[in-house]
């Protein structure tokens, strides 16, 4: 079964750091781009970052550039999101998603259940 | 950045009826548009990509159409399990990928 399981969320103070993890199983992790997508309480979906299969390309939404770092370990079938200088507006459920890039199409076909990050003093 | 808008914000429909959801892009995204369904407390689920291509396992009652800046998701005969929030997302110009604000389909 294809599965993504996020972990690492929690309560953190403004300015603090957190590292999210996503464990992949049931597919060849190293063959896929991967993304993080977040959803603030009661709000819509916001793409945060993605990373190429070999980690050589990474992209971010402007609001997290310089604060968040996406990475992966293909040997461990794992995706990560290092979040520094956290702000209240980063409070959200963070989803890990498998990306399918078949030109010109790029869509997210498998999603984890999410992990909750709360930034508050 | 391409801005996506969706209308209506909420659509009240009776089971068995047809639902038509709209999505608009601030500039052309060609046919590079996906639709996702999200139920309360669950992760999003891919329904449609390429504006009209159903994802694996998606029932035929879901159909997508449009190109350029105007798109439509149609649910032909609403089932009880279809009451959810639906998001459109463009992937023509990225980063960033951008989602619409969502349309909630609820029971009339």
PDB file of C-alpha atoms in Angstrom:
ATOM      1  CA  UNK A   1       0.000   0.000   0.000  1.00  0.00           C
ATOM      2  CA  UNK A   2       1.284   3.423  -0.959  1.00  0.00           C
ATOM      3  CA  UNK A   3       1.541   5.476   2.210  1.00  0.00           C
ATOM      4  CA  UNK A   4       2.950   8.726   3.564  1.00  0.00           C
ATOM      5  CA  UNK A   5       3.131   9.302   7.306  1.00  0.00           C
ATOM      6  CA  UNK A   6       4.094  12.679   8.721  1.00  0.00           C
ATOM      7  CA  UNK A   7       5.498  13.305  12.172  1.00  0.00           C
ATOM      8  CA  UNK A   8       7.276  15.964  14.177  1.00  0.00           C
ATOM      9  CA  UNK A   9       4.532  18.511  14.647  1.00  0.00           C
ATOM     10  CA  UNK A  10       3.811  20.178  17.956  1.00  0.00           C
ATOM     11  CA  UNK A  11       3.606  23.405  19.905  1.00  0.00           C
ATOM     12  CA  UNK A  12       6.512  25.800  19.485  1.00  0.00           C
ATOM     13  CA  UNK A  13       7.084  29.389  20.537  1.00  0.00           C
ATOM     14  CA  UNK A  14       7.432  32.180  17.985  1.00  0.00           C
ATOM     15  CA  UNK A  15      11.000  32.278  16.737  1.00  0.00           C
ATOM     16  CA  UNK A  16      11.482  28.602  17.479  1.00  0.00           C
ATOM     17  CA  UNK A  17      12.322  25.679  15.240  1.00  0.00           C
ATOM     18  CA  UNK A  18      10.747  22.364  14.337  1.00  0.00           C
ATOM     19  CA  UNK A  19      11.670  19.544  11.979  1.00  0.00           C
ATOM     20  CA  UNK A  20       8.925  17.628  10.241  1.00  0.00           C
ATOM     21  CA  UNK A  21       9.433  14.167   8.793  1.00  0.00           C
ATOM     22  CA  UNK A  22       7.484  12.154   6.255  1.00  0.00           C
ATOM     23  CA  UNK A  23       8.010   8.403   5.965  1.00  0.00           C
ATOM     24  CA  UNK A  24       7.151   6.939   2.582  1.00  0.00           C
ATOM     25  CA  UNK A  25       6.312   3.319   1.849  1.00  0.00           C
ATOM     26  CA  UNK A  26       4.787   1.191  -0.892  1.00  0.00           C
ATOM     27  CA  UNK A  27       6.484   2.951  -3.799  1.00  0.00           C
ATOM     28  CA  UNK A  28       9.940   3.840  -5.108  1.00  0.00           C
ATOM     29  CA  UNK A  29      10.464   7.047  -3.158  1.00  0.00           C
ATOM     30  CA  UNK A  30      13.586   8.035  -5.065  1.00  0.00           C
ATOM     31  CA  UNK A  31      11.616   8.224  -8.324  1.00  0.00           C
ATOM     32  CA  UNK A  32       9.313  11.045  -7.285  1.00  0.00           C
ATOM     33  CA  UNK A  33       9.366  14.751  -6.641  1.00  0.00           C
ATOM     34  CA  UNK A  34       7.846  15.447  -3.232  1.00  0.00           C
ATOM     35  CA  UNK A  35       6.031  18.425  -1.745  1.00  0.00           C
ATOM     36  CA  UNK A  36       4.931  19.904   1.539  1.00  0.00           C
ATOM     37  CA  UNK A  37       1.502  21.572   1.560  1.00  0.00           C
ATOM     38  CA  UNK A  38      -0.023  23.287   4.577  1.00  0.00           C
ATOM     39  CA  UNK A  39      -3.487  24.261   5.718  1.00  0.00           C
ATOM     40  CA  UNK A  40      -4.057  26.890   8.387  1.00  0.00           C
ATOM     41  CA  UNK A  41      -7.026  26.291  10.720  1.00  0.00           C
ATOM     42  CA  UNK A  42     -10.257  26.762   8.797  1.00  0.00           C
ATOM     43  CA  UNK A  43      -8.395  27.894   5.689  1.00  0.00           C
ATOM     44  CA  UNK A  44      -7.467  26.534   2.276  1.00  0.00           C
ATOM     45  CA  UNK A  45      -4.430  24.718   0.961  1.00  0.00           C
ATOM     46  CA  UNK A  46      -1.058  26.406   0.496  1.00  0.00           C
ATOM     47  CA  UNK A  47       1.877  24.765  -1.267  1.00  0.00           C
ATOM     48  CA  UNK A  48       5.048  25.273   0.784  1.00  0.00           C
ATOM     49  CA  UNK A  49       7.969  23.595  -0.957  1.00  0.00           C
ATOM     50  CA  UNK A  50       9.012  20.799  -3.273  1.00  0.00           C
ATOM     51  CA  UNK A  51      12.151  18.823  -4.016  1.00  0.00           C
ATOM     52  CA  UNK A  52      13.399  16.866  -6.997  1.00  0.00           C
ATOM     53  CA  UNK A  53      14.121  13.166  -6.859  1.00  0.00           C
ATOM     54  CA  UNK A  54      17.834  13.585  -6.192  1.00  0.00           C
ATOM     55  CA  UNK A  55      17.482  16.733  -4.090  1.00  0.00           C
ATOM     56  CA  UNK A  56      19.225  18.867  -6.706  1.00  0.00           C
ATOM     57  CA  UNK A  57      16.284  21.240  -7.125  1.00  0.00           C
ATOM     58  CA  UNK A  58      14.218  22.788  -4.350  1.00  0.00           C
ATOM     59  CA  UNK A  59      11.554  25.449  -4.544  1.00  0.00           C
ATOM     60  CA  UNK A  60       9.678  27.411  -1.897  1.00  0.00           C
ATOM     61  CA  UNK A  61       6.735  29.722  -1.526  1.00  0.00           C
ATOM     62  CA  UNK A  62       7.980  33.253  -0.853  1.00  0.00           C
ATOM     63  CA  UNK A  63       6.591  33.386   2.687  1.00  0.00           C
ATOM     64  CA  UNK A  64       8.945  30.643   3.894  1.00  0.00           C
ATOM     65  CA  UNK A  65      12.077  31.345   1.845  1.00  0.00           C
ATOM     66  CA  UNK A  66      15.118  31.685   4.065  1.00  0.00           C
ATOM     67  CA  UNK A  67      13.294  30.119   7.034  1.00  0.00           C
ATOM     68  CA  UNK A  68      12.282  26.637   5.848  1.00  0.00           C
ATOM     69  CA  UNK A  69      14.465  23.975   4.237  1.00  0.00           C
ATOM     70  CA  UNK A  70      13.143  20.926   2.447  1.00  0.00           C
ATOM     71  CA  UNK A  71      15.354  17.853   2.196  1.00  0.00           C
ATOM     72  CA  UNK A  72      15.139  14.131   1.609  1.00  0.00           C
ATOM     73  CA  UNK A  73      16.999  10.922   2.361  1.00  0.00           C
ATOM     74  CA  UNK A  74      16.266   8.396  -0.351  1.00  0.00           C
ATOM     75  CA  UNK A  75      18.067   5.642   1.548  1.00  0.00           C
ATOM     76  CA  UNK A  76      15.571   6.120   4.382  1.00  0.00           C
ATOM     77  CA  UNK A  77      12.561   6.824   2.152  1.00  0.00           C
ATOM     78  CA  UNK A  78      12.046  10.031   4.070  1.00  0.00           C
ATOM     79  CA  UNK A  79      11.199  13.651   3.383  1.00  0.00           C
ATOM     80  CA  UNK A  80      11.921  16.476   5.808  1.00  0.00           C
ATOM     81  CA  UNK A  81      10.987  20.082   6.441  1.00  0.00           C
ATOM     82  CA  UNK A  82      13.244  22.079   8.730  1.00  0.00           C
ATOM     83  CA  UNK A  83      11.308  25.108   9.950  1.00  0.00           C
ATOM     84  CA  UNK A  84      13.183  27.949  11.643  1.00  0.00           C
ATOM     85  CA  UNK A  85      12.139  31.396  12.847  1.00  0.00           C
ATOM     86  CA  UNK A  86       8.576  30.207  13.148  1.00  0.00           C
ATOM     87  CA  UNK A  87       5.747  32.719  13.188  1.00  0.00           C
ATOM     88  CA  UNK A  88       2.149  32.519  14.326  1.00  0.00           C
ATOM     89  CA  UNK A  89       1.070  32.476  10.680  1.00  0.00           C
ATOM     90  CA  UNK A  90       2.953  29.202  10.173  1.00  0.00           C
ATOM     91  CA  UNK A  91       0.369  27.478  12.368  1.00  0.00           C
ATOM     92  CA  UNK A  92      -1.191  24.801  10.175  1.00  0.00           C
ATOM     93  CA  UNK A  93      -1.571  21.155   9.372  1.00  0.00           C
ATOM     94  CA  UNK A  94       1.411  20.206   7.226  1.00  0.00           C
ATOM     95  CA  UNK A  95       0.859  17.535   4.584  1.00  0.00           C
ATOM     96  CA  UNK A  96       3.491  15.572   2.752  1.00  0.00           C
ATOM     97  CA  UNK A  97       2.507  14.772  -0.834  1.00  0.00           C
ATOM     98  CA  UNK A  98       3.886  12.653  -3.643  1.00  0.00           C
ATOM     99  CA  UNK A  99       4.248  14.607  -6.851  1.00  0.00           C
ATOM    100  CA  UNK A 100       3.773  13.228 -10.312  1.00  0.00           C
ATOM    101  CA  UNK A 101       5.625  15.137 -12.984  1.00  0.00           C
ATOM    102  CA  UNK A 102       4.729  13.918 -16.465  1.00  0.00           C
ATOM    103  CA  UNK A 103       5.171  16.926 -18.701  1.00  0.00           C
ATOM    104  CA  UNK A 104       3.146  19.094 -18.905  1.00  0.00           C
ATOM    105  CA  UNK A 105       1.296  17.661 -15.933  1.00  0.00           C
ATOM    106  CA  UNK A 106       2.378  18.077 -12.327  1.00  0.00           C
ATOM    107  CA  UNK A 107      -0.032  16.917  -9.672  1.00  0.00           C
ATOM    108  CA  UNK A 108      -0.035  15.556  -6.139  1.00  0.00           C
ATOM    109  CA  UNK A 109      -1.508  12.090  -6.197  1.00  0.00           C
ATOM    110  CA  UNK A 110      -0.782  10.705  -2.723  1.00  0.00           C
ATOM    111  CA  UNK A 111      -1.089  12.629   0.528  1.00  0.00           C
ATOM    112  CA  UNK A 112      -0.298  11.876   4.119  1.00  0.00           C
ATOM    113  CA  UNK A 113      -2.756  12.526   6.948  1.00  0.00           C
ATOM    114  CA  UNK A 114      -0.800  15.558   8.095  1.00  0.00           C
ATOM    115  CA  UNK A 115       0.954  16.749  11.227  1.00  0.00           C
ATOM    116  CA  UNK A 116      -0.136  19.807  13.200  1.00  0.00           C
ATOM    117  CA  UNK A 117       2.211  22.691  13.923  1.00  0.00           C
ATOM    118  CA  UNK A 118       1.104  25.349  16.401  1.00  0.00           C
ATOM    119  CA  UNK A 119       3.204  28.460  16.883  1.00  0.00           C
ATOM    120  CA  UNK A 120       2.172  30.254  20.033  1.00  0.00           C
ATOM    121  CA  UNK A 121       3.597  31.664  23.214  1.00  0.00           C
TER     122      UNK A 121
ATOM    123  CA  UNK B   1       2.065  34.540  -9.087  1.00  0.00           C
ATOM    124  CA  UNK B   2      -1.140  33.176 -10.593  1.00  0.00           C
ATOM    125  CA  UNK B   3      -4.165  33.818  -8.391  1.00  0.00           C
ATOM    126  CA  UNK B   4      -6.949  31.239  -8.429  1.00  0.00           C
ATOM    127  CA  UNK B   5     -10.532  32.073  -7.513  1.00  0.00           C
ATOM    128  CA  UNK B   6     -13.481  29.723  -7.051  1.00  0.00           C
ATOM    129  CA  UNK B   7     -17.220  30.212  -7.044  1.00  0.00           C
ATOM    130  CA  UNK B   8     -19.478  29.852  -5.312  1.00  0.00           C
ATOM    131  CA  UNK B   9     -17.914  29.667  -1.870  1.00  0.00           C
ATOM    132  CA  UNK B  10     -20.687  27.311  -0.796  1.00  0.00           C
ATOM    133  CA  UNK B  11     -22.996  25.238  -2.973  1.00  0.00           C
ATOM    134  CA  UNK B  12     -26.057  23.621  -1.427  1.00  0.00           C
ATOM    135  CA  UNK B  13     -27.226  20.613  -3.402  1.00  0.00           C
ATOM    136  CA  UNK B  14     -29.602  17.729  -2.784  1.00  0.00           C
ATOM    137  CA  UNK B  15     -28.342  14.149  -3.191  1.00  0.00           C
ATOM    138  CA  UNK B  16     -28.961  12.952  -6.735  1.00  0.00           C
ATOM    139  CA  UNK B  17     -28.690  16.431  -8.182  1.00  0.00           C
ATOM    140  CA  UNK B  18     -25.938  17.912 -10.340  1.00  0.00           C
ATOM    141  CA  UNK B  19     -23.265  20.219  -8.929  1.00  0.00           C
ATOM    142  CA  UNK B  20     -21.270  22.661 -11.030  1.00  0.00           C
ATOM    143  CA  UNK B  21     -18.203  24.329  -9.505  1.00  0.00           C
ATOM    144  CA  UNK B  22     -16.206  27.093 -11.134  1.00  0.00           C
ATOM    145  CA  UNK B  23     -12.536  27.999 -10.989  1.00  0.00           C
ATOM    146  CA  UNK B  24     -10.844  30.985 -12.575  1.00  0.00           C
ATOM    147  CA  UNK B  25      -7.159  31.805 -13.045  1.00  0.00           C
ATOM    148  CA  UNK B  26      -5.761  35.337 -13.086  1.00  0.00           C
ATOM    149  CA  UNK B  27      -3.920  34.476 -16.301  1.00  0.00           C
ATOM    150  CA  UNK B  28      -3.957  31.556 -18.690  1.00  0.00           C
ATOM    151  CA  UNK B  29      -2.852  28.219 -17.243  1.00  0.00           C
ATOM    152  CA  UNK B  30      -3.603  26.325 -20.458  1.00  0.00           C
ATOM    153  CA  UNK B  31      -5.034  22.973 -19.318  1.00  0.00           C
ATOM    154  CA  UNK B  32      -2.591  22.649 -16.449  1.00  0.00           C
ATOM    155  CA  UNK B  33      -5.169  22.500 -13.701  1.00  0.00           C
ATOM    156  CA  UNK B  34      -6.028  19.929 -11.058  1.00  0.00           C
ATOM    157  CA  UNK B  35      -9.011  19.446  -8.762  1.00  0.00           C
ATOM    158  CA  UNK B  36      -8.853  18.006  -5.261  1.00  0.00           C
ATOM    159  CA  UNK B  37     -11.549  16.902  -2.843  1.00  0.00           C
ATOM    160  CA  UNK B  38     -11.156  17.288   0.902  1.00  0.00           C
ATOM    161  CA  UNK B  39     -13.493  15.931   3.561  1.00  0.00           C
ATOM    162  CA  UNK B  40     -13.410  17.189   7.158  1.00  0.00           C
ATOM    163  CA  UNK B  41     -10.399  15.906   9.062  1.00  0.00           C
ATOM    164  CA  UNK B  42      -8.964  14.199   5.994  1.00  0.00           C
ATOM    165  CA  UNK B  43      -6.175  14.875   3.550  1.00  0.00           C
ATOM    166  CA  UNK B  44      -6.988  16.158   0.076  1.00  0.00           C
ATOM    167  CA  UNK B  45      -7.626  13.600  -2.654  1.00  0.00           C
ATOM    168  CA  UNK B  46      -6.713  14.118  -6.306  1.00  0.00           C
ATOM    169  CA  UNK B  47      -9.750  14.018  -8.583  1.00  0.00           C
ATOM    170  CA  UNK B  48      -8.767  15.550 -11.903  1.00  0.00           C
ATOM    171  CA  UNK B  49      -5.592  16.744 -13.612  1.00  0.00           C
ATOM    172  CA  UNK B  50      -5.018  18.211 -17.035  1.00  0.00           C
ATOM    173  CA  UNK B  51      -8.337  20.008 -16.486  1.00  0.00           C
ATOM    174  CA  UNK B  52     -10.325  16.951 -17.588  1.00  0.00           C
ATOM    175  CA  UNK B  53      -8.387  13.745 -16.906  1.00  0.00           C
ATOM    176  CA  UNK B  54      -9.813  11.708 -14.059  1.00  0.00           C
ATOM    177  CA  UNK B  55      -7.253  10.342 -11.629  1.00  0.00           C
ATOM    178  CA  UNK B  56      -7.050   6.628 -10.980  1.00  0.00           C
ATOM    179  CA  UNK B  57     -10.125   5.289  -9.230  1.00  0.00           C
ATOM    180  CA  UNK B  58     -12.206   8.448  -9.527  1.00  0.00           C
ATOM    181  CA  UNK B  59     -15.839   7.737 -10.469  1.00  0.00           C
ATOM    182  CA  UNK B  60     -17.146   8.849 -13.851  1.00  0.00           C
ATOM    183  CA  UNK B  61     -19.676  11.172 -12.213  1.00  0.00           C
ATOM    184  CA  UNK B  62     -16.770  13.601 -11.706  1.00  0.00           C
ATOM    185  CA  UNK B  63     -15.834  15.511 -14.823  1.00  0.00           C
ATOM    186  CA  UNK B  64     -13.685  18.536 -15.524  1.00  0.00           C
ATOM    187  CA  UNK B  65     -13.643  20.959 -18.382  1.00  0.00           C
ATOM    188  CA  UNK B  66     -12.156  24.262 -19.472  1.00  0.00           C
ATOM    189  CA  UNK B  67      -8.856  25.750 -20.528  1.00  0.00           C
ATOM    190  CA  UNK B  68      -7.086  29.063 -20.332  1.00  0.00           C
ATOM    191  CA  UNK B  69      -8.618  30.908 -17.401  1.00  0.00           C
ATOM    192  CA  UNK B  70     -12.038  29.310 -16.924  1.00  0.00           C
ATOM    193  CA  UNK B  71     -12.617  25.816 -15.554  1.00  0.00           C
ATOM    194  CA  UNK B  72     -15.517  23.748 -14.319  1.00  0.00           C
ATOM    195  CA  UNK B  73     -15.834  20.673 -12.138  1.00  0.00           C
ATOM    196  CA  UNK B  74     -19.139  18.865 -12.534  1.00  0.00           C
ATOM    197  CA  UNK B  75     -20.481  16.168 -10.268  1.00  0.00           C
ATOM    198  CA  UNK B  76     -23.289  14.657 -12.304  1.00  0.00           C
ATOM    199  CA  UNK B  77     -25.293  12.835  -9.617  1.00  0.00           C
ATOM    200  CA  UNK B  78     -24.290  13.813  -6.120  1.00  0.00           C
ATOM    201  CA  UNK B  79     -23.764  10.962  -3.700  1.00  0.00           C
ATOM    202  CA  UNK B  80     -23.677  11.371   0.066  1.00  0.00           C
ATOM    203  CA  UNK B  81     -19.901  10.839   0.067  1.00  0.00           C
ATOM    204  CA  UNK B  82     -19.392  13.776  -2.327  1.00  0.00           C
ATOM    205  CA  UNK B  83     -20.225  16.445   0.226  1.00  0.00           C
ATOM    206  CA  UNK B  84     -16.848  18.021   0.801  1.00  0.00           C
ATOM    207  CA  UNK B  85     -14.653  21.004  -0.084  1.00  0.00           C
ATOM    208  CA  UNK B  86     -13.216  21.122  -3.596  1.00  0.00           C
ATOM    209  CA  UNK B  87     -10.030  22.967  -4.535  1.00  0.00           C
ATOM    210  CA  UNK B  88      -8.608  23.802  -7.921  1.00  0.00           C
ATOM    211  CA  UNK B  89      -4.840  24.169  -8.340  1.00  0.00           C
ATOM    212  CA  UNK B  90      -2.733  25.429 -11.232  1.00  0.00           C
ATOM    213  CA  UNK B  91       0.602  23.961 -12.196  1.00  0.00           C
ATOM    214  CA  UNK B  92       1.238  25.908 -15.390  1.00  0.00           C
ATOM    215  CA  UNK B  93       3.536  28.477 -13.808  1.00  0.00           C
ATOM    216  CA  UNK B  94       5.432  27.295 -10.754  1.00  0.00           C
ATOM    217  CA  UNK B  95       6.768  27.942  -8.274  1.00  0.00           C
ATOM    218  CA  UNK B  96       4.532  28.557  -6.579  1.00  0.00           C
ATOM    219  CA  UNK B  97       1.743  26.106  -7.192  1.00  0.00           C
ATOM    220  CA  UNK B  98      -1.415  27.966  -6.270  1.00  0.00           C
ATOM    221  CA  UNK B  99      -4.743  26.727  -5.033  1.00  0.00           C
ATOM    222  CA  UNK B 100      -8.141  28.345  -5.142  1.00  0.00           C
ATOM    223  CA  UNK B 101      -9.898  29.136  -1.851  1.00  0.00           C
ATOM    224  CA  UNK B 102     -12.230  26.166  -2.237  1.00  0.00           C
ATOM    225  CA  UNK B 103     -15.927  25.503  -2.789  1.00  0.00           C
ATOM    226  CA  UNK B 104     -17.829  23.730  -0.055  1.00  0.00           C
ATOM    227  CA  UNK B 105     -20.560  21.425  -1.339  1.00  0.00           C
ATOM    228  CA  UNK B 106     -23.082  20.813   1.390  1.00  0.00           C
ATOM    229  CA  UNK B 107     -26.427  19.127   1.727  1.00  0.00           C
ATOM    230  CA  UNK B 108     -29.474  21.188   0.799  1.00  0.00           C
TER     231      UNK B 108
END
